[in-house]
Amino acid sequence: MFDVDDVIDYFMAHSPKPSPPPRSVRCAQFLFSCLVNVSFDHKVAKRIKDINGKLSEIKMNRDMFTLDIGNRQHFRVTDVDRSQTCPIDELEVVGRDIKQAADELVKMIVSTCYENRSTIFGIQGMGGIGKTTLAQKIFNDQRIREKFQVHIWLCISQSYTEIGLIRQAIRMAGATCDQLETKTELLPHLMDTIRGKSVFLVLDDVWKSDVWIDLLRFPFERGLKSRILVTTRHLDVLEEMQAAYAHKVNKMNDRDGLELLMKKSFRPNEQTSDFGDVGYQIVKKCDGLPLAIKVVSGVLATKRTKGEWENIRDSRWSVHGLPKELGGLLYLSYRHLPPQLKQCFLWCALLPPYFEIQRDDVAYWWVAEGFVRKEDRYPIHEIAEEYYHELIRRNLLQPMPEFVDKGGSTMHDLLRSLGQYLTRDHSLSMNAENSKALPNLRRLVISSDIEEIPAIEEQKRMRSLLIFNNKNFRLVNKEIRRIEHIRVLVLTGTGIHNLPESVGRLVLLRLLDLSFTKINNLPESIGNLVSLEYLKLYGCHKLTSLPTSLVKLSNISFLHLERTAIEHVPRGIEKFQQLYNLRGVFESGTGFRLDELQFLPNIQRLVVLKLEKATPRGVLVLKKSHNLRELQLYCTMGSGTHDRTHYQAYEIERIQQVCEMLSPSESLLYIFLHGFPGVRFPEWLCLEPEQKLPNLAHMHLNECISCSQLPPAGQMPELLVLQIKGADSVVNIGAELLGKGVKNAAAFFPKLELLHIFDMCNLESWSLSPNTENLYDLMPCLKRLFLLDCPKLRVLPEDLGRIVNLKRIHIEGAHNLEEVVNLPSVVWLKVKNNRSLRRIFNLCKLQDLFAQDCPGLDLADNLSSLKCLYMVDCPNAQHFIKCVLKEEEDIQVYVATLGADGRDIFPDESIYN
């Protein structure tokens, strides 16, 4: 099939009037339709003849061996409510063994933290056995957070780079190093950053001891009170590093394995009793490897009958020729993927180790490669996103906890090895250990540690080239001319300063990513890229202009211009009829105008900058954009907190009118309004929003400094997340935020789960009492409340206690707040830097309480369920503890004094979700 694509490419590249090739690889019909009545040279004819010979041979073999091709797997996109997924749970952390091992290692580490020397502790075990999970549990332990001032986690792959590791260590220690380039500059800066501090360092997945002996030992031994936790597959690594203690991770017992299998195979509350016996037999075949259990559960999660589970149990779990560590269940998880998901999985496996796989990026990469099958009901990019989420559901990608919507993920190194093994004949992920290019490569990924870039021009059949953060790479004319089959070209963070004119020869190129490069212009020849669908210029700080030929790219579906120095966007974007995602446009003189947006029928995501430069024209430009899901509107503000831009009255009125002109369609799911200087929010947010925005799920109102009254968000029937930040003019939040409620749900905020109120410097009071006598529920689904930097707020709303599902509250910087009381549903509470807070009372279900920098906190009552109390820099901690212990003796109590350095030593909040 690669050869079929190549001959089509050859024809397309040498046609007098090239046109975009089809996405599908149903090639026979295309060849005949394109080549009728056209004279071809001998080379094309010979290649077609060779391919036809191969196809005939395949057909003959199929007939001879009577292969059944009628039972192909069909994978279709399904509607999934991802809003109901939580950020992270500890599904992988099951059983006593890992919890006991974590506790013992933490005690051992903490007991030595007063010694003025560096000490190494090791975790050793085979791949996929749970070393990293154990290390994460230790890293997040409250005792580790208390005893050490600096916490650093470094992933050490076989292809790590010294400069990259040092940079990461500096960043995690709380410093910056943007201007430093060499190891000679970075190492002293790292030493200065950690000097005099106690440090807890995790080196995850160490293959060779030289990363410590030759690179990191000197700076961290100079830090004296450093404790290093190392995970590795090889005991000799720990011996060479002179580890004081090595813990060997044993295989998971069958009981815990069955618990893990069931948790990962079924949703909560699903009936699992019928599957226990066969599940136990499958766990036995997994031989105690947690990774194997997780990947087979990804297969089982798609099966819903006991017979299907038995078929998996009895099927062939390996294939001849695979290396032992990649066979068995790892290959089984791949073999059971539908064909298009196999391609997507193999693509991800080519990315560098510990690469942050972004959903929005890989979706476009897969579309550009032709992996995604169009379906009538869904735009092709939504289908690609669903492929990504399906790989997560099958445990082939691991979601990162900081992404609530699972928008970022990673791949386990064993699964990556499997994918690279299966694609070894035509694809290469190049690193320091594997730097020899193969002939006739189709896909090449080059990591940042490659110093000598191979001759790209020799790879004439290459379809995809991805180079990440490699400053050694320069693009020259001769390379561009040769790679005429290229479809995906990602050069993010490379050392290129310009693109040669010859880039216009790449008529098959569909995706071009130049993010975070130092390019200062784009050649006019870019208008010749007739197949280009994706152009990303994000973070190109030196790019000041766009070529006028840009508007010739009629197939563009993604254009990203944020964080550039561009001062003028050319007019003509209305010609981009396929545009799906447009980020960073703004009006500029004779250039782009907002009324062009009304001619973009497929637009789904839109970011408009510099609203102050726009002119209102009396037309609702987005009202007919029925596919619009995300809208971000920005006005320019000063960069510092006290340097906010204040516009003249006539400018504010114009911006207000521009915002009204951008009234979105009813399909909108996300709205971000940033820096809006008007005295009132747009009418489409304030007047009957339940009709104008019936599907809105996320609303972020940031730095809207002049609006004194908030919109009636409580009337929005589908709202899940509400963030109000930096609304300087809001003194009181009252019934206006609740609005009239939602009649069909008989509730205010019927689906709201997360409420953020940030940086409200003048907020004095907040009420949740409605202006109605009707009995309405109040935020029945709210789970989390974040109240940060509201220094004048005196009391929490009385009705907050009515919210039955409110489990977690974080209050920080509320200096006038004296008490937190009457919250019967809350199980997790964090209070930090609240100068006047004295009393916590009547939280009868509270289990975890974290208090830091609260000098007046000394009274507690009715905290009868408390299990864990954590107090840092609270002078009256002992008196508060006495109040608590009157009710409950069985409480874990941690008290620490750090000198009010402001450092947050609590475990990551996400582990409590």
Coordinates of C-alpha atoms in Angstrom, one line a residue, residues 142 840 847-851 857 863 866-871 877 880-882 884-885 891-895:
Q142 CA 2.4 13.9 52.8
I840 CA -13.8 25.4 61.6
Q847 CA -12.0 13.4 56.5
D848 CA -9.0 15.4 55.3
L849 CA -8.1 18.9 56.6
F850 CA -5.1 20.8 55.3
A851 CA -4.2 24.2 57.0
L857 CA -6.9 29.2 63.5
L863 CA -15.3 17.3 63.0
L866 CA -11.7 13.6 60.6
K867 CA -9.0 11.1 59.6
C868 CA -6.1 13.3 58.6
L869 CA -5.1 16.7 60.0
Y870 CA -2.2 18.5 58.4
M871 CA -1.0 21.9 59.8
A877 CA -1.9 24.4 65.9
F880 CA -6.7 23.4 67.5
I881 CA -5.5 19.8 67.7
K882 CA -6.8 19.6 71.3
V884 CA -10.2 18.0 67.4
L885 CA -9.0 15.2 69.6
I891 CA -6.5 10.8 63.7
Q892 CA -3.3 11.1 61.8
V893 CA -1.8 14.5 62.8
Y894 CA 1.1 16.2 60.9
V895 CA 2.5 19.5 62.2

